[in-house]
Each structure stands twice: as C-alpha cells, then as structure tokens.
Amino acid sequence: MPLPSHRRLAVSATLIAALAASIAPATSAFAATAPVSPTVAETTPAVPAPDMDGVVAALNSAMANGAPGAMARFTGPDGVRSRTVGVQDRASGAAMDIKARFRIGSVSKTFSTVVLLQLVQEGKLELDTPVNTYLPGLLPDDRITVRHLLTHRSGLADYTNAMFANTVPGFEAVRNRVFSYQELVDLSLSEPRTTEPGVSYKYSNANFVVVGMLIEKATGRPVSDAYERRIFKPLKLRKTSYVHPDTRIKGTHVRGYLHPDEAGGALVDSTEQTVSWAQSAGAVISNPADLNTFTSALMRGRLLSPAMMQAMTTVTPTDATNTRFYGLGLRRYDLSCGTQVYGHTGTVQGFYTYAFSTRDGRRSLSAVANTSNHGAANTALGGTLEAAFCGKKPAATASSRAAASAARDLTSLPAERDLPERH
C-alpha cells in the first residue's frame, strides 16, 4: 500500500539527513556528537606498585643515621609487604620483628582526635565552643575553642621544649614520674603563649593534654577506657594499648634508644618509662599491622561520620613548602607523584614512627626506627612514604631532571618535629 504523502515527506527528509551526515566533514560529525563520560581507566590514574627496594633503602638510611634498626609494613590492593633491617634489641642482638610493639608517640594524637570527634557526633561537645565551657577556668583565654586544640592553633606553649631542653637529663627526670593533666597544663601556662587563638599553626603537646581532659570530662571515664571501647576493640587492635602509668611494653617489643645531645655519646635505652609527660598526646603503644588497620579504617569512614571526616581532613599548611598540612589531629603530606596521604608522625624517646594512608584507605604504610633526638634518622624514615606510595622513580632524562628539580619530594625536607631535637 502506498504511503500517505505526509509519511513519504518524513521518510525523504530522514534519508536526506542521513546522507548529509555521511558526507559531512569529520569535524562536523565530532561536533554534533554528545559528550561521552570518560571511562574509569581514563579518570583514575594507575596506582604504582610500592617500591620495596626504595623502602629498604630508606630504612637502611635511618640506620646509617643512628637507628639500631627500622621496619615498615605496607598494605595495598595486592596484599601486605613488609621489610625489616637491623636489631630491635642491642643487648641481645635480636633482629627487628615486624610483629613487635613499640611506642608510637604523637600518632596517639590521631587516636585522641577520633575519640573526641565521636563525642562531637554524639552531641557531648562542639568543635567551635570555648574549652572553658566544658572545663571552667582551665585556660586564661575564653576564645580558645576545641577546634583550636585539634589544629594546634590555640597558642598554648609546648611545655616539652623546656622539659627536654637537655635531652637525656630531661628524660631521666620524668622517666618514672606520674603527672596529672593539670600539672602539664600548668607547665604550659607558665610560659608565654605562642599566638592568638586561631591565628597560626604552632605545634604543642599541651593541646592534646587538654583534649584528654575533655574526653575524660565528657565520658566520666579514663581516656584509656575511651580508646579501648571506641577504637581498639571495634577494630580488633590486639597489639595496641594505653598503659599509663605502667613503664613496661608487654610481649615482644622493640627497645628504644635515645641519642644524647653530645656528639658521639652512648645511646640511652629509653624503653621503660611512664610517658606521663605526654599521656593523651603520645602514650599509645602499637605495632605495624595495627597501625595499618587503624589508618585504613579511619580513612574508609569506619570510625567517624562523613561530616566528621570532612572536618578532620580539612587542612591548612604547616610550612611554606606546599607539601605538609594539618587538619584535626591529622597530618596530610602531598608526595612528589601527586598522591596525598593522611596520618601522623610520632616521636617519643627512642622511637620515630610514621603511620599514613591514602584518602580511600586502600593503601597504608607504617614505619618505625628505634631511635630519637637524631633528626636525620627521622627524615630518612620519611622516605618510606615516597617509595611505598609513589613507586619506583622513572629513569632520569634531560626533561625529567628539570621537572624533578621542581617536584615536591618529602625526602628533601627535614622531618617535622613532634619533640625538641638537638641533632
């Protein structure tokens, strides 16, 4: 049956349009094509394999700069890779053991922050409320808020600068001492404040002593109980503990060795101590596997709500390098390959620690060297981050060498200090 005239016109128009499209210039055809969303492969850069040879080189460099031993553990999509060098006990000669426990120093600050932010989620605290609202009369300035503590912008002086001005004598004076939180706050308040509240970043252990006080006031329980119930047990961190003021590290553990201020002086075994001078600012004990689990779980959102994670990972620079930043109890380092990692560094007498993860929590690294008061060892240990998260460096060419000269590489920067350093 013949098509009606209006149908014949429509079909003709369609054929003419198709013919025109088939002979149109290629540029016209591309211009008329609707945008296509890039594929996952096009938008997600390939994740480099960890350079474990580079990790070992960083560990060996830490040893060359005064650490008796060092180790690192990396977890990623392809599983776990760990490396150890040197000894964990100079007296016995026992080799470094990747399962051994050690003092994590200021990595404890991230644990304390998680607990406090959980309390914020529960409505027991507010980030932008003055500390004195919860601890009346504690601080001399009502403008200092909870957020200022977590971001090191309170202006509270770091009492450890005076306490450890002479490293070994200062340590021996507090090795077995038990402080109250109030005594540590009083030590801070006896010194001039470093900045007006909220104005600038100035790292201070006093901030996280007050965080511990806030946790205990809000929960009515010791901070050790909050760590246990809110983090250690839920994540099954069986090798992680907060034992203040006990001086021992139970089970297989790394012994820590403190460098004296005098060049060439004998190392001091600093393993046994109360760490009461730090408490919620630095007294947690852990091991590499538990630290990997913790930083990965945190970044995956297993401990905090999306809103709290957004607050925690909102960072500001800690120096002028545009590579190092601080959020709420959390450091962010921007590596030379463009990868951003979140976590914390730790220094306590005899131990340097790094515990970091990518923002998606899929890759994490923990590393430790059993010495302190020797910044070159700390800087060297930080090289494990570049090797683990950025992989092998490409062979240098004339153009790549020029680009590398401007690349952001943490290994070229002195490590950030969590305690006073004399070397």
Coordinates of C-alpha atoms in Angstrom, one line a residue:
M1 CA 0.0 0.0 0.0
P2 CA 1.4 3.4 -1.0
L3 CA 2.5 5.6 2.0
P4 CA 0.4 8.8 2.6
S5 CA 2.0 11.9 1.3
H6 CA 3.0 13.2 4.8
R7 CA 4.7 9.9 5.6
R8 CA 6.6 10.0 2.3
L9 CA 7.9 13.5 3.1
A10 CA 9.1 12.4 6.5
V11 CA 10.9 9.4 5.2
S12 CA 12.5 11.5 2.5
A13 CA 13.7 14.1 5.0
T14 CA 15.2 11.3 7.1
L15 CA 17.1 9.9 4.2
I16 CA 18.4 13.3 3.1
A17 CA 19.7 14.0 6.7
A18 CA 21.4 10.6 6.9
L19 CA 23.1 11.2 3.5
A20 CA 24.2 14.6 4.5
A21 CA 25.7 13.3 7.7
S22 CA 27.6 10.6 5.9
I23 CA 29.4 13.0 3.6
A24 CA 29.8 15.9 6.1
P25 CA 33.4 16.7 7.2
A26 CA 34.7 14.7 10.1
T27 CA 34.9 17.8 12.3
S28 CA 31.2 18.4 11.9
A29 CA 30.4 14.9 12.8
F30 CA 32.5 15.1 16.0
A31 CA 31.0 18.5 16.9
A32 CA 27.5 17.0 16.7
T33 CA 28.4 14.1 19.0
A34 CA 27.1 14.3 22.6
P35 CA 29.9 14.4 25.2
V36 CA 30.9 10.9 26.5
S37 CA 31.8 10.4 30.1
P38 CA 35.5 9.3 30.4
T39 CA 35.9 5.7 31.4
V40 CA 37.2 4.7 34.8
A41 CA 40.6 3.8 33.3
E42 CA 40.8 7.3 31.8
T43 CA 39.9 9.2 35.0
T44 CA 41.7 7.0 37.6
P45 CA 45.5 7.1 37.4
A46 CA 47.2 3.7 37.7
V47 CA 48.2 3.0 41.2
P48 CA 52.0 2.5 41.3
A49 CA 53.4 -0.7 42.8
P50 CA 55.2 0.1 46.0
D51 CA 59.0 0.3 45.6
M52 CA 60.0 -2.0 48.3
D53 CA 63.7 -1.7 47.4
G54 CA 63.2 2.0 48.0
V55 CA 61.6 1.3 51.3
V56 CA 64.6 -0.8 52.3
A57 CA 66.9 2.0 51.2
A58 CA 65.0 4.4 53.4
L59 CA 65.2 2.0 56.4
N60 CA 68.9 1.5 55.8
S61 CA 69.4 5.3 55.7
A62 CA 67.7 5.6 59.0
M63 CA 70.2 3.1 60.4
A64 CA 73.1 4.9 58.8
N65 CA 71.9 8.0 60.7
G66 CA 71.9 6.4 64.1
A67 CA 69.0 3.9 64.5
P68 CA 69.9 0.4 65.6
G69 CA 67.0 -0.9 63.5
A70 CA 64.0 0.0 61.4
M71 CA 60.9 -1.6 59.8
A72 CA 58.0 -0.8 57.6
R73 CA 54.7 -2.5 56.6
F74 CA 52.7 -1.6 53.5
T75 CA 49.2 -2.8 52.8
G76 CA 47.5 -2.3 49.4
P77 CA 45.2 -4.0 46.8
D78 CA 47.9 -6.7 46.2
G79 CA 48.3 -7.6 49.9
V80 CA 50.9 -7.0 52.6
R81 CA 54.6 -6.3 52.1
S82 CA 56.9 -5.7 55.0
R83 CA 60.6 -5.1 55.4
T84 CA 62.9 -5.1 58.5
V85 CA 66.6 -4.1 59.0
G86 CA 68.9 -4.1 61.9
V87 CA 68.1 -5.0 65.5
Q88 CA 65.2 -4.3 67.9
D89 CA 67.4 -5.0 71.0
R90 CA 71.1 -4.0 71.0
A91 CA 71.9 -6.1 74.1
S92 CA 70.5 -9.4 72.8
G93 CA 71.1 -8.7 69.1
A94 CA 67.5 -9.8 68.3
A95 CA 66.6 -8.9 64.8
M96 CA 63.8 -6.4 64.1
D97 CA 60.5 -8.2 64.2
I98 CA 57.6 -6.8 62.1
K99 CA 55.1 -8.1 64.7
A100 CA 56.8 -6.3 67.6
R101 CA 55.2 -3.5 69.6
F102 CA 56.6 0.0 70.2
R103 CA 55.7 3.4 71.5
I104 CA 54.0 5.4 68.7
G105 CA 54.4 8.9 70.2
S106 CA 52.3 11.6 68.6
V107 CA 50.5 9.1 66.4
S108 CA 48.5 8.9 69.6
K109 CA 47.1 12.3 68.8
T110 CA 45.0 10.9 65.9
F111 CA 43.5 8.2 68.3
S112 CA 42.6 11.0 70.8
T113 CA 41.1 13.1 68.0
V114 CA 38.9 10.2 66.8
V115 CA 37.5 9.7 70.3
L116 CA 36.8 13.4 70.7
L117 CA 35.1 13.7 67.3
Q118 CA 32.9 10.7 68.2
L119 CA 31.8 12.7 71.2
V120 CA 31.1 15.7 69.0
Q121 CA 28.9 13.4 66.8
E122 CA 27.1 12.3 70.0
G123 CA 26.4 15.9 70.9
K124 CA 28.5 15.9 74.0
L125 CA 31.0 18.5 72.7
E126 CA 31.1 21.1 70.0
L127 CA 34.2 22.0 67.9
D128 CA 33.7 25.7 68.0
T129 CA 32.7 26.1 71.6
P130 CA 35.3 27.5 74.0
V131 CA 37.2 24.9 76.0
N132 CA 36.4 26.8 79.2
T133 CA 32.7 26.0 78.7
Y134 CA 33.5 22.4 79.4
L135 CA 36.5 22.9 81.7
P136 CA 35.6 26.1 83.5
G137 CA 38.6 28.3 84.4
L138 CA 41.2 25.9 82.9
L139 CA 42.6 28.3 80.3
P140 CA 43.3 32.0 80.6
D141 CA 41.5 32.8 77.3
D142 CA 37.9 32.1 76.6
R143 CA 38.5 32.4 72.9
I144 CA 40.3 29.1 72.7
T145 CA 38.0 26.5 71.2
V146 CA 38.0 22.8 71.0
R147 CA 38.9 23.1 67.3
H148 CA 41.9 25.3 68.1
L149 CA 43.3 22.4 70.2
L150 CA 42.9 19.9 67.4
T151 CA 44.5 22.1 64.8
H152 CA 47.4 23.3 67.0
R153 CA 46.1 26.9 66.8
S154 CA 45.4 27.6 70.5
G155 CA 48.6 29.4 71.2
L156 CA 49.3 27.2 74.3
A157 CA 53.0 26.8 74.7
D158 CA 54.6 23.4 74.3
Y159 CA 56.0 22.6 77.8
T160 CA 58.2 19.9 76.3
N161 CA 60.6 22.5 74.9
A162 CA 61.7 23.4 78.4
M163 CA 61.3 19.9 79.8
F164 CA 63.7 18.4 77.3
A165 CA 66.0 21.3 76.7
N166 CA 68.7 19.0 77.9
T167 CA 67.6 15.8 76.3
V168 CA 68.9 12.9 78.4
P169 CA 68.8 14.7 81.8
G170 CA 65.3 16.0 81.0
F171 CA 64.1 12.5 80.0
E172 CA 65.6 10.9 83.1
A173 CA 63.9 13.4 85.3
V174 CA 60.5 12.4 84.0
R175 CA 61.1 8.7 83.1
N176 CA 59.3 7.4 86.2
R177 CA 57.3 10.4 87.1
V178 CA 53.5 10.5 87.1
F179 CA 51.9 13.8 86.2
S180 CA 48.3 14.9 86.5
Y181 CA 46.8 16.6 83.5
Q182 CA 46.5 19.8 85.5
E183 CA 50.3 19.8 86.2
L184 CA 51.1 19.5 82.5
V185 CA 48.6 22.4 81.7
D186 CA 50.2 24.5 84.4
L187 CA 53.7 23.9 82.9
S188 CA 52.3 25.2 79.6
L189 CA 50.6 28.2 81.1
S190 CA 53.8 29.2 83.0
E191 CA 55.2 30.1 79.6
P192 CA 54.1 32.9 77.2
R193 CA 51.5 31.9 74.6
T194 CA 52.8 31.5 71.1
T195 CA 50.0 33.0 69.1
E196 CA 46.5 34.5 69.4
P197 CA 43.8 31.8 69.2
G198 CA 43.1 30.7 65.7
V199 CA 45.8 32.9 64.1
S200 CA 48.5 30.4 63.1
Y201 CA 49.7 26.8 63.4
K202 CA 52.1 26.1 66.3
Y203 CA 52.6 22.5 67.3
S204 CA 52.1 21.9 71.0
N205 CA 51.7 18.8 73.1
A206 CA 49.7 20.9 75.6
N207 CA 46.8 21.0 73.1
F208 CA 46.3 17.2 73.3
V209 CA 46.7 17.1 77.1
V210 CA 43.6 19.3 77.2
V211 CA 41.9 17.0 74.6
G212 CA 42.5 14.2 77.1
M213 CA 40.9 16.2 79.8
L214 CA 37.9 17.0 77.6
I215 CA 37.4 13.3 76.8
E216 CA 37.5 12.3 80.5
K217 CA 35.1 15.1 81.4
A218 CA 32.6 14.2 78.7
T219 CA 32.7 10.4 79.3
G220 CA 33.3 10.4 83.1
R221 CA 35.9 7.6 82.4
P222 CA 39.7 7.5 82.0
V223 CA 40.9 8.1 78.4
S224 CA 42.2 4.5 78.3
D225 CA 38.6 3.3 78.6
A226 CA 37.6 5.5 75.6
Y227 CA 40.4 4.2 73.5
E228 CA 39.6 0.6 74.3
R229 CA 35.8 0.8 73.8
R230 CA 35.7 3.1 70.8
I231 CA 38.8 2.1 68.8
F232 CA 40.9 -0.8 70.0
K233 CA 38.0 -3.3 70.4
P234 CA 35.9 -2.4 67.4
L235 CA 38.9 -2.6 65.1
K236 CA 40.4 -5.7 66.9
L237 CA 43.7 -3.9 67.5
R238 CA 45.0 -6.6 69.8
K239 CA 48.6 -5.3 69.9
T240 CA 47.5 -1.7 70.7
S241 CA 47.2 -0.4 74.3
Y242 CA 47.4 2.6 76.5
V243 CA 49.0 1.6 79.8
H244 CA 49.8 4.8 81.6
P245 CA 51.5 5.0 84.0
D246 CA 53.0 1.4 83.7
T247 CA 56.5 1.7 82.4
R248 CA 56.6 -1.7 80.5
I249 CA 55.8 -2.7 77.0
K250 CA 54.3 -6.2 77.3
G251 CA 55.1 -9.0 74.9
T252 CA 57.5 -8.9 72.0
H253 CA 58.6 -5.3 71.6
V254 CA 61.2 -3.0 70.1
R255 CA 63.6 -1.3 72.5
G256 CA 64.1 2.4 72.0
Y257 CA 67.4 4.2 72.1
L258 CA 67.8 7.9 72.8
H259 CA 70.7 9.9 71.4
P260 CA 72.3 12.3 73.9
D261 CA 73.0 15.9 72.9
E262 CA 76.7 15.3 73.0
A263 CA 78.0 14.1 69.6
G264 CA 79.3 10.6 69.8
G265 CA 77.7 9.9 73.3
A266 CA 76.5 6.5 74.2
L267 CA 72.8 5.7 73.3
V268 CA 70.4 5.6 76.3
D269 CA 67.9 2.7 76.5
S270 CA 64.7 4.7 76.9
T271 CA 62.2 1.8 76.5
E272 CA 60.8 1.8 80.0
Q273 CA 59.1 5.0 81.0
T274 CA 55.6 6.2 82.1
V275 CA 55.2 8.6 79.2
S276 CA 53.2 10.5 81.8
W277 CA 54.7 13.7 80.4
A278 CA 52.5 13.1 77.2
Q279 CA 49.5 10.9 78.1
S280 CA 46.8 11.6 75.6
A281 CA 49.3 13.5 73.5
G282 CA 51.6 10.5 72.9
A283 CA 51.5 7.4 75.2
V284 CA 49.8 4.7 73.0
I285 CA 51.7 1.5 72.2
S286 CA 51.1 -0.4 68.9
N287 CA 52.6 -2.4 66.1
P288 CA 52.8 -2.0 62.3
A289 CA 49.8 -4.2 61.5
D290 CA 47.5 -2.4 63.9
L291 CA 48.6 1.0 62.7
N292 CA 47.9 0.0 59.1
T293 CA 44.4 -1.2 60.2
F294 CA 43.7 2.0 62.2
T295 CA 44.7 4.5 59.5
S296 CA 43.0 2.5 56.8
A297 CA 39.7 2.1 58.8
L298 CA 39.7 5.8 59.7
M299 CA 40.1 6.8 56.0
R300 CA 37.4 4.4 55.0
G301 CA 34.9 6.0 57.3
R302 CA 34.6 3.2 59.8
L303 CA 35.2 5.4 62.9
L304 CA 33.6 8.7 62.0
S305 CA 30.7 10.1 60.1
P306 CA 31.2 11.7 56.6
A307 CA 30.8 15.2 58.2
M308 CA 33.4 14.5 60.8
M309 CA 35.8 13.1 58.3
Q310 CA 35.3 16.2 56.2
A311 CA 36.2 18.3 59.2
M312 CA 39.2 16.1 60.1
T313 CA 40.7 16.2 56.6
T314 CA 40.2 19.9 56.0
V315 CA 43.8 21.1 56.3
T316 CA 46.0 24.2 56.4
P317 CA 49.7 24.4 55.7
T318 CA 52.3 23.8 58.4
D319 CA 55.1 25.4 56.5
A320 CA 55.9 27.1 53.2
T321 CA 56.7 24.0 51.1
N322 CA 53.1 23.4 50.0
T323 CA 53.6 19.7 50.8
R324 CA 52.8 19.4 54.5
F325 CA 49.4 20.3 56.1
Y326 CA 47.4 19.7 59.3
G327 CA 43.7 19.1 59.8
L328 CA 42.1 17.9 63.1
G329 CA 44.7 15.7 64.8
L330 CA 45.8 14.6 61.3
R331 CA 48.7 15.4 59.0
R332 CA 48.4 15.4 55.2
Y333 CA 51.5 15.0 53.1
D334 CA 51.5 15.7 49.4
L335 CA 54.0 13.4 47.7
S336 CA 56.0 14.0 44.6
C337 CA 53.8 11.8 42.5
G338 CA 50.7 13.8 43.4
T339 CA 49.4 11.2 45.9
Q340 CA 48.1 12.7 49.2
V341 CA 48.4 10.6 52.3
Y342 CA 46.9 11.2 55.7
G343 CA 48.1 10.1 59.2
H344 CA 50.6 11.3 61.8
T345 CA 54.2 11.2 62.7
G346 CA 55.3 10.2 66.1
T347 CA 58.3 10.9 68.3
V348 CA 58.8 9.6 71.8
Q349 CA 62.2 8.9 73.4
G350 CA 63.8 6.1 71.4
F351 CA 61.2 5.9 68.6
Y352 CA 60.3 7.6 65.4
T353 CA 57.0 6.5 63.7
Y354 CA 55.1 7.2 60.5
A355 CA 51.5 5.9 60.1
F356 CA 49.8 7.1 56.9
S357 CA 47.1 6.0 54.4
T358 CA 45.6 7.3 51.2
R359 CA 42.2 9.0 51.5
D360 CA 40.4 6.0 50.2
G361 CA 42.0 3.8 52.8
R362 CA 43.2 1.3 50.1
R363 CA 46.9 1.8 50.8
S364 CA 48.6 2.3 54.1
L365 CA 52.1 2.4 55.5
S366 CA 53.5 2.2 59.0
A367 CA 57.2 2.6 59.7
V368 CA 59.4 2.8 62.8
A369 CA 63.1 3.4 63.7
N370 CA 64.2 2.7 67.2
T371 CA 66.0 6.0 68.0
S372 CA 65.2 9.7 68.5
N373 CA 66.9 13.0 69.1
H374 CA 68.6 12.5 65.7
G375 CA 66.6 14.2 63.1
A376 CA 68.4 12.8 60.1
A377 CA 67.1 9.3 61.0
N378 CA 63.6 10.7 61.2
T379 CA 63.9 12.4 57.8
A380 CA 65.4 9.2 56.3
L381 CA 62.5 7.1 57.7
G382 CA 60.1 9.5 56.0
G383 CA 61.5 8.3 52.7
T384 CA 59.4 5.2 53.1
L385 CA 56.3 7.2 52.2
E386 CA 57.7 8.3 48.8
A387 CA 58.8 4.7 48.0
A388 CA 55.7 3.0 49.1
F389 CA 53.1 5.3 47.7
C390 CA 54.8 6.6 44.6
G391 CA 56.7 3.5 43.5
K392 CA 60.0 3.5 41.5
K393 CA 61.2 6.7 40.2
P394 CA 61.5 6.8 36.3
A395 CA 64.9 6.8 34.8
A396 CA 66.1 10.4 34.6
T397 CA 66.2 12.2 31.2
A398 CA 67.1 15.8 30.5
S399 CA 63.5 16.9 30.6
S400 CA 62.6 14.7 33.6
R401 CA 65.6 16.0 35.6
A402 CA 64.3 19.6 35.1
A403 CA 60.9 18.6 36.2
A404 CA 62.3 16.7 39.2
S405 CA 64.1 19.7 40.4
A406 CA 60.7 21.4 41.0
A407 CA 59.0 18.3 42.2
R408 CA 57.7 18.1 45.7
D409 CA 59.6 15.4 47.5
L410 CA 59.4 14.9 51.3
T411 CA 62.8 13.2 51.3
S412 CA 64.4 16.6 50.5
L413 CA 62.8 18.2 53.6
P414 CA 63.8 17.8 57.2
A415 CA 61.2 15.8 59.1
E416 CA 58.6 17.7 61.1
R417 CA 59.4 17.6 64.8
D418 CA 57.0 16.4 67.5
L419 CA 59.6 16.9 70.3
P420 CA 62.6 19.1 70.6
E421 CA 65.6 17.8 68.7
R422 CA 69.3 18.6 69.3
H423 CA 70.8 16.7 66.4

